[in-house]
Coordinates of C-alpha atoms and ligand atoms in Angstrom, one line a residue:
X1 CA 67.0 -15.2 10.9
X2 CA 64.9 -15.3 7.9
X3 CA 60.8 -15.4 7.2
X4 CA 61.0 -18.3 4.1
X5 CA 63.6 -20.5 3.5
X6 CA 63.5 -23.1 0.9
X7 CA 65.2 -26.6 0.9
X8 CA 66.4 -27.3 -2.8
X9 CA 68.2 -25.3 -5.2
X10 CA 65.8 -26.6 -8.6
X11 CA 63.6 -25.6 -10.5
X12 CA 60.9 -26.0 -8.2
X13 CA 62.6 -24.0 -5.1
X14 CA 63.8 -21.4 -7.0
X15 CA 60.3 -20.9 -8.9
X16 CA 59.2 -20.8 -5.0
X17 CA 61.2 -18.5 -3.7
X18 CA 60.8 -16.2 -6.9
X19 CA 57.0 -16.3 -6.6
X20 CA 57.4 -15.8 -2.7
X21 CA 59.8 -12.7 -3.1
X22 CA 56.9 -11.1 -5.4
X23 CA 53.9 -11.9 -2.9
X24 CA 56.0 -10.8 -0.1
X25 CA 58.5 -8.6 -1.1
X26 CA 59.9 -7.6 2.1
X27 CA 60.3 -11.1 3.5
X28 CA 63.7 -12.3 4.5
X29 CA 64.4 -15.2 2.0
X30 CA 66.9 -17.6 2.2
X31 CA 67.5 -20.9 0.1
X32 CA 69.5 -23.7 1.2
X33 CA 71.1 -26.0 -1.5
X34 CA 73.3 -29.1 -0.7
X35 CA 75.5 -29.5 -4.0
X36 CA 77.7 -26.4 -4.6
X37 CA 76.2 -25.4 -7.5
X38 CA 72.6 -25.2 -8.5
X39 CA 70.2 -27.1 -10.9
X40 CA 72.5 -30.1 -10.7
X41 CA 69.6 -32.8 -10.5
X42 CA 66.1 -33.0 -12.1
X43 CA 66.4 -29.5 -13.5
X44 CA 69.8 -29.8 -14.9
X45 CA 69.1 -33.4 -16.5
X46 CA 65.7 -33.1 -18.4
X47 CA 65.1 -33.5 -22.1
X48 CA 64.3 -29.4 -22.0
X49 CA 60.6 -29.4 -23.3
X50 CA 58.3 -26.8 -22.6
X51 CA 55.1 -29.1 -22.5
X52 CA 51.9 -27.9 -24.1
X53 CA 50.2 -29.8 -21.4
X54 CA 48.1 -32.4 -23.6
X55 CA 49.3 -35.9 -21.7
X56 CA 47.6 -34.7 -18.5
X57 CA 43.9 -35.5 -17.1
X58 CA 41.4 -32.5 -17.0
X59 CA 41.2 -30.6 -14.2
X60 CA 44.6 -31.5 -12.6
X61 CA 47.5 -29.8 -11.5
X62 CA 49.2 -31.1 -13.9
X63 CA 47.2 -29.9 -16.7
X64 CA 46.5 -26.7 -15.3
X65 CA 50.3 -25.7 -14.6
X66 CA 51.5 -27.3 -17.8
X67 CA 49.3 -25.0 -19.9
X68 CA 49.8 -22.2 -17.8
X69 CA 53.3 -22.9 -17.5
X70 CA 54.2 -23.8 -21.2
X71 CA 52.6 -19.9 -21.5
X72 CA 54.8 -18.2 -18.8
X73 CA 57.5 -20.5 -19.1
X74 CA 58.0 -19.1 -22.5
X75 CA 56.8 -15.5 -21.3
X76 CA 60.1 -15.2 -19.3
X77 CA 62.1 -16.5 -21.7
X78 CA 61.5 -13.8 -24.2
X79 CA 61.2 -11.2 -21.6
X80 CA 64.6 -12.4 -20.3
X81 CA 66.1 -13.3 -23.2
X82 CA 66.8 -17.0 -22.7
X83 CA 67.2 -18.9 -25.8
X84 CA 64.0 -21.0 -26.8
X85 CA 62.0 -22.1 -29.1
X86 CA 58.5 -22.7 -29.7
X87 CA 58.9 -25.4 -32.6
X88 CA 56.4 -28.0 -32.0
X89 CA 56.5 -31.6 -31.7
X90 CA 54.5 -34.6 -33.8
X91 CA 52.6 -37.4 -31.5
X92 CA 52.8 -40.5 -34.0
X93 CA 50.9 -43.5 -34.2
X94 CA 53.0 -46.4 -35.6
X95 CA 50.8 -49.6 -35.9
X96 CA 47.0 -49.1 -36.8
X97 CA 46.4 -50.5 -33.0
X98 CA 47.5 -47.3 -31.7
X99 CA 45.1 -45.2 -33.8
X100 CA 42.4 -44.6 -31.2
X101 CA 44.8 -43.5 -28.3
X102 CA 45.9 -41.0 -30.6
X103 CA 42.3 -40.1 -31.5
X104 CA 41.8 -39.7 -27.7
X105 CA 45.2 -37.9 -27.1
X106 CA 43.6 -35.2 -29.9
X107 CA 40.4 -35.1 -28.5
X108 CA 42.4 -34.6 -25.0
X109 CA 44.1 -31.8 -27.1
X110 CA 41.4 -30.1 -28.1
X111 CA 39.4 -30.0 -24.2
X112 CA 42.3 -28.5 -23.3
X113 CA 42.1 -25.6 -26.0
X114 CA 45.4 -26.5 -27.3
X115 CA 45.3 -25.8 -31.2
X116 CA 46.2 -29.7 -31.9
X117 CA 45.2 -31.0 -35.3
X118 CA 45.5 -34.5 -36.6
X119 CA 48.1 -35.3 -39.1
X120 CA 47.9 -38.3 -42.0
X121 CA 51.7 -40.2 -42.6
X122 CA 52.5 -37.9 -45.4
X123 CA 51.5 -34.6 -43.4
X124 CA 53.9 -36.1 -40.5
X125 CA 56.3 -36.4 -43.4
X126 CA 56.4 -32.8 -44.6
X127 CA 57.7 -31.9 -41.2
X128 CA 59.3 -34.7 -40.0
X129 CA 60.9 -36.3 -43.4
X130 CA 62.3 -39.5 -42.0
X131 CA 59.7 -40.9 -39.8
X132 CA 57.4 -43.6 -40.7
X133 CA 53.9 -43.5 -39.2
X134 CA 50.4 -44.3 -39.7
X135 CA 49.6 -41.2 -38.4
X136 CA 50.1 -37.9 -36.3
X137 CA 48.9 -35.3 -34.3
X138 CA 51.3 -32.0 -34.4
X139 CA 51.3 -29.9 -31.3
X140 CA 52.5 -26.2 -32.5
X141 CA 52.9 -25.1 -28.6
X142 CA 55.5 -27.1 -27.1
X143 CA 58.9 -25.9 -27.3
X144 CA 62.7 -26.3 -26.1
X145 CA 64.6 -24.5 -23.8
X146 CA 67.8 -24.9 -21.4
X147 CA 66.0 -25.0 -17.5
X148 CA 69.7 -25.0 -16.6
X149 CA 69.6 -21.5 -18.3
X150 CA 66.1 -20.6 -16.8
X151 CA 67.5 -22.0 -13.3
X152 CA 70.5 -19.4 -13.3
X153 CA 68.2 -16.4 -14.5
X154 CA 65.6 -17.6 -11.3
X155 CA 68.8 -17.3 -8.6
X156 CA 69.8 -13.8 -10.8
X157 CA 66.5 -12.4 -10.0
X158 CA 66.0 -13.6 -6.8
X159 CA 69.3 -12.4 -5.4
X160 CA 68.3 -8.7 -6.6
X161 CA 65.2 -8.4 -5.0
X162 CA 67.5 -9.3 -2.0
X163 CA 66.9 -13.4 -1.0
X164 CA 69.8 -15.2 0.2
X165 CA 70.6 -18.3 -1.7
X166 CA 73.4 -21.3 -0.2
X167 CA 74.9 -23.5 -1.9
X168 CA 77.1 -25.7 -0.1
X169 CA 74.4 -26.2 2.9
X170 CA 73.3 -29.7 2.7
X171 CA 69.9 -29.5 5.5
X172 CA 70.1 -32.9 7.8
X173 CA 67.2 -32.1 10.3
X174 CA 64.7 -29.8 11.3
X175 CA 63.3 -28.8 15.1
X176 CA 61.2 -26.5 16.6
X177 CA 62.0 -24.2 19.4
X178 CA 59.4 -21.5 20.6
X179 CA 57.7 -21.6 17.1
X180 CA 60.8 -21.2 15.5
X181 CA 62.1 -23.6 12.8
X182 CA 65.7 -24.2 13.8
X183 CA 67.6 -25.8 10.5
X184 CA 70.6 -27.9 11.5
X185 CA 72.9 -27.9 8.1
X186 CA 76.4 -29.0 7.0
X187 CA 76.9 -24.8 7.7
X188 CA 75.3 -24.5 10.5
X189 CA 71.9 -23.7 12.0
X190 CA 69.8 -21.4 10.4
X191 CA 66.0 -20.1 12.1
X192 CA 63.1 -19.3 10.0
X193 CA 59.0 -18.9 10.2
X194 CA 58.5 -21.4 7.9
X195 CA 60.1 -24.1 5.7
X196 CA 59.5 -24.9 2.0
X197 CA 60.9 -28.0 1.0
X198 CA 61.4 -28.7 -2.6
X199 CA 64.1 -31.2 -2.1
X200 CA 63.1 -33.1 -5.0
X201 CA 64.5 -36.9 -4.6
X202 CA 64.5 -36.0 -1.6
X203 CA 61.6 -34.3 -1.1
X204 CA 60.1 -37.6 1.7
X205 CA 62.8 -37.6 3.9
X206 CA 63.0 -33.9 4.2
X207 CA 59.1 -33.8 5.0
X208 CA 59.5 -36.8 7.5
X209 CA 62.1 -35.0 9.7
X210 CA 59.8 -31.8 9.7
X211 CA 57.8 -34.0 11.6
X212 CA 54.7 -34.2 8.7
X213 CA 54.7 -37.7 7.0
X214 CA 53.0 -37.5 3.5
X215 CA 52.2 -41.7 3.3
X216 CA 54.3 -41.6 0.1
X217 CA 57.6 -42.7 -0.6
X218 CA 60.3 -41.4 -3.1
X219 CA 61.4 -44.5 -5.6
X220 CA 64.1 -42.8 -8.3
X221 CA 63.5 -44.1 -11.7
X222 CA 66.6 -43.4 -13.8
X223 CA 66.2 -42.0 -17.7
X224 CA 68.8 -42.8 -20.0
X225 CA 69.6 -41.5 -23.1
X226 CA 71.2 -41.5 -26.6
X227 CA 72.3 -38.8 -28.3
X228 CA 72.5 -38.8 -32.7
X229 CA 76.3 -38.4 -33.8
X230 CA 76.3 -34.7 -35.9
X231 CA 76.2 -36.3 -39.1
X232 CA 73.3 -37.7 -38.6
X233 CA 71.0 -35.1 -36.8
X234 CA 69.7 -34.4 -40.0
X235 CA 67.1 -37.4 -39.5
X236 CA 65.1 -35.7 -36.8
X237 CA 64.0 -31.9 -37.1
X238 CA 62.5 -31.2 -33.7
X239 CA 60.6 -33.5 -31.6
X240 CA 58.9 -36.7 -32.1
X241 CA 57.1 -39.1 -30.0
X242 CA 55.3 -42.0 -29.7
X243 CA 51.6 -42.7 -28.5
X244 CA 52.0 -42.6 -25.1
X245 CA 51.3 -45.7 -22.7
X246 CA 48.1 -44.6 -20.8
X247 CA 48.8 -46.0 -17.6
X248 CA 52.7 -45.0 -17.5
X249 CA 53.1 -41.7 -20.0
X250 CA 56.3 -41.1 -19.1
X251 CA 57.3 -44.6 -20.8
X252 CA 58.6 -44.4 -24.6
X253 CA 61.6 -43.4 -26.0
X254 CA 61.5 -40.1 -28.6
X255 CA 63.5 -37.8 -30.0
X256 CA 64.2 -34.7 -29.1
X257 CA 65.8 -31.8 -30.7
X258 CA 67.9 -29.3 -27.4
X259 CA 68.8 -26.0 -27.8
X260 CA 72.1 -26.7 -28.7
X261 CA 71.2 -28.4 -32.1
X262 CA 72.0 -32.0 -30.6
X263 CA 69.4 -34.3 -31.2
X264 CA 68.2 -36.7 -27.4
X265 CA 67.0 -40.3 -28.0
X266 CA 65.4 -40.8 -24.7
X267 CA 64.7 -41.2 -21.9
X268 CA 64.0 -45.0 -20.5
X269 CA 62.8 -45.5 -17.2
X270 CA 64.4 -48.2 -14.7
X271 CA 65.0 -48.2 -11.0
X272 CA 67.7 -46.4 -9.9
X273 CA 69.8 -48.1 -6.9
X274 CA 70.6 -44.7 -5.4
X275 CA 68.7 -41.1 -5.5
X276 CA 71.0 -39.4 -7.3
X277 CA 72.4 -42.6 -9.0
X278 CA 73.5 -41.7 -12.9
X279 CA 75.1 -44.7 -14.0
X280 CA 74.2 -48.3 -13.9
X281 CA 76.7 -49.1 -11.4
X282 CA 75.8 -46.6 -8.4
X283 CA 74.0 -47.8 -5.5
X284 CA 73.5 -46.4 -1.9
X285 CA 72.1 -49.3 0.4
X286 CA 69.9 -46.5 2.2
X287 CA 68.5 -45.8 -0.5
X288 CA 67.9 -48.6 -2.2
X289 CA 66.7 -50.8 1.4
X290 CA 64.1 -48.1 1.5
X291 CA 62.9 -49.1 -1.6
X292 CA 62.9 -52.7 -1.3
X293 CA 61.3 -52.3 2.1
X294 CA 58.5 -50.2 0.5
X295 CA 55.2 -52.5 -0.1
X296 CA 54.0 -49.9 -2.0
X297 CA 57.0 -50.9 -4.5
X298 CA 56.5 -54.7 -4.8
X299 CA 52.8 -54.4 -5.8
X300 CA 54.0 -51.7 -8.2
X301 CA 56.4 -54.4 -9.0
X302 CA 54.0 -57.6 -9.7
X303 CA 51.2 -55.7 -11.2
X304 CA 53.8 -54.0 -13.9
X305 CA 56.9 -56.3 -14.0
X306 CA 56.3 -56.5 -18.0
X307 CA 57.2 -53.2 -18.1
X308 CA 60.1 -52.9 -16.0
X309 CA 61.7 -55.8 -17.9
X310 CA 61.2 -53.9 -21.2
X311 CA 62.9 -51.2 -19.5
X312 CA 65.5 -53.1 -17.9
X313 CA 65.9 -54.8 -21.4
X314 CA 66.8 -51.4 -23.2
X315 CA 69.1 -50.2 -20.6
X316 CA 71.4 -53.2 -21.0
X317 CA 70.9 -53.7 -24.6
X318 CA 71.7 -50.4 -26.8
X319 CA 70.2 -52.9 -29.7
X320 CA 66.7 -53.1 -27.6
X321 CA 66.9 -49.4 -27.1
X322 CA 67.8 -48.6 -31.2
X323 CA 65.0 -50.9 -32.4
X324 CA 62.0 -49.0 -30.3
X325 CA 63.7 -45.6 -31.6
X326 CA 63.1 -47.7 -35.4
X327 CA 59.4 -47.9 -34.9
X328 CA 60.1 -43.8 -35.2
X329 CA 62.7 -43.5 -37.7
X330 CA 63.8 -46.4 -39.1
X331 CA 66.6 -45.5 -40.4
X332 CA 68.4 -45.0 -37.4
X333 CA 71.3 -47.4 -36.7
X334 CA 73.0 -48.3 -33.2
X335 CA 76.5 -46.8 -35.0
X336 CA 74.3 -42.7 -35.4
X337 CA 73.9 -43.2 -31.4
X338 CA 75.6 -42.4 -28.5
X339 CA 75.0 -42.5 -24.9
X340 CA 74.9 -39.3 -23.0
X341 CA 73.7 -37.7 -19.7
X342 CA 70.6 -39.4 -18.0
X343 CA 68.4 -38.1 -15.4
X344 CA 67.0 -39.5 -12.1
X345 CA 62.7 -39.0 -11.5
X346 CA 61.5 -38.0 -8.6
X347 CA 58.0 -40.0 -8.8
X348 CA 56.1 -40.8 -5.2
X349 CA 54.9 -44.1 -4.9
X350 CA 51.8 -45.0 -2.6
X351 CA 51.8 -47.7 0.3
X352 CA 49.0 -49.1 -2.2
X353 CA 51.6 -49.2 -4.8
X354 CA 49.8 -46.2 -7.0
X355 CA 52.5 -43.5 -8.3
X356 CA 50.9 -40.1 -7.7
X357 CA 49.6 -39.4 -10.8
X358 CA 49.4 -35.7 -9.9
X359 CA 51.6 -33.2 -8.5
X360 CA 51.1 -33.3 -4.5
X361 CA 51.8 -30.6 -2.2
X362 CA 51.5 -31.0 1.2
X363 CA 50.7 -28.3 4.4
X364 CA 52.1 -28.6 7.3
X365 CA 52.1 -26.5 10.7
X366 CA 54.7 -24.3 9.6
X367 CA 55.9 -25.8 6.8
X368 CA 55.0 -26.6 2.7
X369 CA 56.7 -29.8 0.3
X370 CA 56.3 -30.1 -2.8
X371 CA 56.2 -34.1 -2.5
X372 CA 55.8 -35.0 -5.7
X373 CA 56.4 -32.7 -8.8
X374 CA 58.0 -34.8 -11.7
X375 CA 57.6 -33.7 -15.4
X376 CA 56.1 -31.4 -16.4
X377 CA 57.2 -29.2 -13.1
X378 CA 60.3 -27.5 -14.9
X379 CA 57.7 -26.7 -17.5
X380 CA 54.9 -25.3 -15.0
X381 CA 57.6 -24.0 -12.5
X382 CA 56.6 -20.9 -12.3
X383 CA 53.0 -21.5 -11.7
X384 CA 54.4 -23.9 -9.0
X385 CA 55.9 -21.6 -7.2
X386 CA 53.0 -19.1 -7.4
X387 CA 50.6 -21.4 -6.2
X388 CA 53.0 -22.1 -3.1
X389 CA 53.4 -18.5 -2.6
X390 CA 49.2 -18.1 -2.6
X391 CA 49.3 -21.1 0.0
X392 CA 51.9 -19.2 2.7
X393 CA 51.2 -17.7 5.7
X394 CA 52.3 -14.2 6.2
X395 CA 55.5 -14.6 8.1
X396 CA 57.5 -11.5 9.6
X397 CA 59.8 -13.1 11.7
X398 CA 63.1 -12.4 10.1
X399 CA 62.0 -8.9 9.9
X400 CA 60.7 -8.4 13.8
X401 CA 63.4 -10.0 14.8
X402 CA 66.0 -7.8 13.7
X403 CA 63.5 -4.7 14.6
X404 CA 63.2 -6.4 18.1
X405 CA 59.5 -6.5 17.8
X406 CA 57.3 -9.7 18.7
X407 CA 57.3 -12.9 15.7
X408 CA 54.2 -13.6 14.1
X409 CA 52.9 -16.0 12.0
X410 CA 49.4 -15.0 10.3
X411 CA 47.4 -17.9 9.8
X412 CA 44.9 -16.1 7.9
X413 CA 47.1 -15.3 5.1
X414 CA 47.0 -18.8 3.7
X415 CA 44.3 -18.5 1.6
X416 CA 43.0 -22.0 3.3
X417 CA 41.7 -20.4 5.7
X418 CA 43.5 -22.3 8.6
X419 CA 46.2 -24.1 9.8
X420 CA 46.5 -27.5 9.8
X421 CA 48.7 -29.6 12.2
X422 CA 51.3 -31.7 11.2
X423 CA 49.5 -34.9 12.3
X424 CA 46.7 -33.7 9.9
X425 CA 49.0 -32.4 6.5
X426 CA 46.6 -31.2 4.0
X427 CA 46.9 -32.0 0.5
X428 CA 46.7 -29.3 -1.8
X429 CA 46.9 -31.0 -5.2
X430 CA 43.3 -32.2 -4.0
X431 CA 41.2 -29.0 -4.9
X432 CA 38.5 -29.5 -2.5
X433 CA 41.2 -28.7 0.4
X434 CA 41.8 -25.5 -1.0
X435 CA 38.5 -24.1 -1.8
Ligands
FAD1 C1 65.0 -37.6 -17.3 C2 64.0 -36.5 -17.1 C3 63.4 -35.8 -18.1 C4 62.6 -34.7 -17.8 N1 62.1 -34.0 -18.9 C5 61.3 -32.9 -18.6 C6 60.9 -32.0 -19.6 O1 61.3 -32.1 -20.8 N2 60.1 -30.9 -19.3 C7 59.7 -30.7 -18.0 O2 59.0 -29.7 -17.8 N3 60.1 -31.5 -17.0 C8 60.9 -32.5 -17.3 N4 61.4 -33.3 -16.3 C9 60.9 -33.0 -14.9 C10 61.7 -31.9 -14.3 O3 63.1 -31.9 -14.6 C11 61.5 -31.9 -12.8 O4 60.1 -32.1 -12.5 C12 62.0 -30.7 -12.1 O5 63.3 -30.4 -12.5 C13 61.8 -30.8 -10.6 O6 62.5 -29.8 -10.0 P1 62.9 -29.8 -8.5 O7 63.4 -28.5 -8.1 O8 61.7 -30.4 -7.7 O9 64.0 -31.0 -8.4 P2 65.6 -30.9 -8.5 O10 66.0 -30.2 -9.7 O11 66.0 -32.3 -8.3 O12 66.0 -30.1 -7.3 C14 66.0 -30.5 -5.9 C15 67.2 -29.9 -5.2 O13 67.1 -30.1 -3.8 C16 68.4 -30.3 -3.4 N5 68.3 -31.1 -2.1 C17 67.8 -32.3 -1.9 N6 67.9 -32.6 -0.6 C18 68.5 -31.6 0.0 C19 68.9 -31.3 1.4 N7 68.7 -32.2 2.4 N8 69.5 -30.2 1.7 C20 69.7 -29.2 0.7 N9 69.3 -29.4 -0.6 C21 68.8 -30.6 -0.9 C22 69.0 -31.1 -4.5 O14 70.5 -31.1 -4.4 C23 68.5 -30.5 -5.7 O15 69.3 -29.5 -6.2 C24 62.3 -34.4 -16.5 C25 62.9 -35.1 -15.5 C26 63.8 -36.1 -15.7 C27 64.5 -36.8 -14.6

């Protein structure tokens, strides 16, 4: 019998349940995670940057929790001692036709108070010897860190301030019964107040069968990457990247240095044929008929298909891949590359065939999803989970249960104000819903 539990064991449910223990530190907490180990997914696959929160539009989640984030996120890491580093990255502009996005992506920069300057090729040279650019824009407050590492310190502190965490408990549906949330898993039922779902890829369907349907729909994009044989790591120092692509940011290959010295060339981005699908090969027809049965998908499709073929193109063709990593560093050869571990993104897609540009997290009756929180959320995790925690109810049934005293929920706890039903989910990434 618990107050809070959680559905997902990531980044973002462990942030969650963190920020929840601290708000309500007598709540019963439990977390429910399906693999038997934690951080497996998203969290465990990611390139490992702290973000300075540059990319991102004014005013947004996004930008708000990556430059928050980027400061607590590396907060806990020295106050924990997690190895980090705060080592910067270069933004470089490689043909003169990219000059005035990177004259925007400063000016970005510097609305968000980040203490960006703009860079000529030989200033990007002193730091970054073997790229070849027309010009740069160095951004001292990104970093690197390990968010398996941040993940595991998460579950340590949670578990001492007394929250339950399952591995091993793979959450199938969801019902009410006399205001109780009754959790049918693969061990067993659990009851609770209130459900947080930060399932990630999963993060639709778990929603859906809580009986609160968010409109958007899940579609995995897979990231692949390379990684520089040792003898060559010598050609990239930290991390480097190109001029973003302003309708898909997340597109571009770049390098970037991890905390264990090895150098990433990466990620891509190409539909994955299953949610959790890491190589080419694996496909789940569920998964993949509820993507090709999504319209929102085929006008994503037709309106970008230039771009998925580029992608699809360096997936199959390591040659396709090395030669956009050349516009970078040109010295780098398909023999200095090797593949290693790729990721799956968890990016919603509207019926409309918009991705949610923002993170979106949705209320329901007695339950909160994070439905969309792609990159940067490892970053701004921890402002994630605070502003779920500031978004609760106050729920004691876990606690008056076990005293034998009446359940409550208290509505007026929320900070909205109200309750909303789940034929009516309210979405908090908007900020008028809020205020
Ligand atoms: C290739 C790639 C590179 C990225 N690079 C960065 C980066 O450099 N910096 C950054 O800040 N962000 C980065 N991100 C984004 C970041 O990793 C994610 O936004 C973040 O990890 C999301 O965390 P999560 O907890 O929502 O998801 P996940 O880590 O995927 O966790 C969700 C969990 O829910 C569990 N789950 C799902 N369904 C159920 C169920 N029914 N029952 C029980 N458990 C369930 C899953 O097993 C999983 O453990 C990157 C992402 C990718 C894919």
């Amino acid at each position: 019998m618990y107050d809070y539990t959680i559905i997902g064991g990531g980044i973002a449910g462990l942030g969650t349940a963190l920020a929840v223990g601290k708000k309500y530190p007598n709540a019963r907490l439990l977390v429910l995670e399906k693999e038997e180990s934690l951080a497996q997914h998203q969290t465990g696959r990611n390139s490992g940057v702290i973000h300075s929160g540059i990319y991102y539009k004014p005013g947004s989640l996004k930008a708000t929790f990556a430059k928050e984030g980027n400061r607590s996120m590396i907060r806990f890491c020295r106050e924990y001692g997690i190895k980090h580093e705060v080592c910067g990255k270069v933004i470089v502009a490689t043909k003169a036709s990219e000059l005035s996005l990177l004259e925007g992506l400063l000016q970005r920069g510097l609305d968000h108070e980040l203490a960006v300057a703009r860079l000529t090729p030989e200033q990007v040279q002193e730091i970054e010897p073997h790229v070849r650019c027309v010009g740069g824009i160095k951004v001292p407050t990104t970093g690197i860190v390990n968010y398996r590492e941040v993940a595991t310190k998460y579950v340590e502190l949670i578990k001492s301030r007394g929250g339950v965490v399952r591995t091993g408990a793979h959450v199938d549906r969801a019902r009410e019964v006399n205001g109780i949330q009754v959790i049918e898993t693969s061990h067993g039922e659990f009851e609770t107040g209130f459900i947080i779902n930060c399932a990630g890829l999963f993060s639709d369907r778990v929603s859906r069968f809580c009986g609160l349907d968010p409109g958007m729909r899940i579609v995995p994009f897979r990231g692949e990457y390379y990684e520089l044989i040792p003898e060559r790591r010598h050609l990239v120092k930290n991390l480097v990247y190109p001029v973003p692509n302003p309708n898909f940011p997340f597109l571009g290959v770049h390098f970037t240095r991890m905390t264990d010295g090895s150098i990433h060339a990466g990620p891509n981005a190409v539909l994955a044929f299953k949610r959790e699908g890491y190589r080419r090969t694996d496909i789940n027809c569920t998964d993949l008929f509820e993507t090709l049965t999504f319209s929102g998908f085929w006008k994503l499709a037709r309106k970008h298909y230039r771009d998925g073929i580029m992608e699809m193109v360096r997936s199959l063709s390591k040659q396709a891949f090395v030669k956009s990593l050349q516009q970078l560093v040109p010295e780098v050869t398909e023999d200095d590359l090797v593949p290693t571990n790729s990721g799956v993104r968890a990016q919603a897609l509207m019926p409309d065939g918009k991705l949610v540009d923002d993170f979106l997290i949705v209320k329901g009756t007695n339950s909160i999803h994070a439905c969309n929180v792609p990159s940067p959320a490892a970053t701004a995790s921890i402002e994630i989970g605070r502003f779920i925690a500031n978004h609760l109810p106050e729920v004691t049934l876990g606690r008056r249960r076990d005293s034998r005293l009446p359940v409550t929920v208290n509505p007026t706890r929320t900070g909205i104000g109200r309750e909303l039903s789940s034929q009516a989910p309210s979405h908090l990434s908007c900020q008028s819903a809020i205020l």
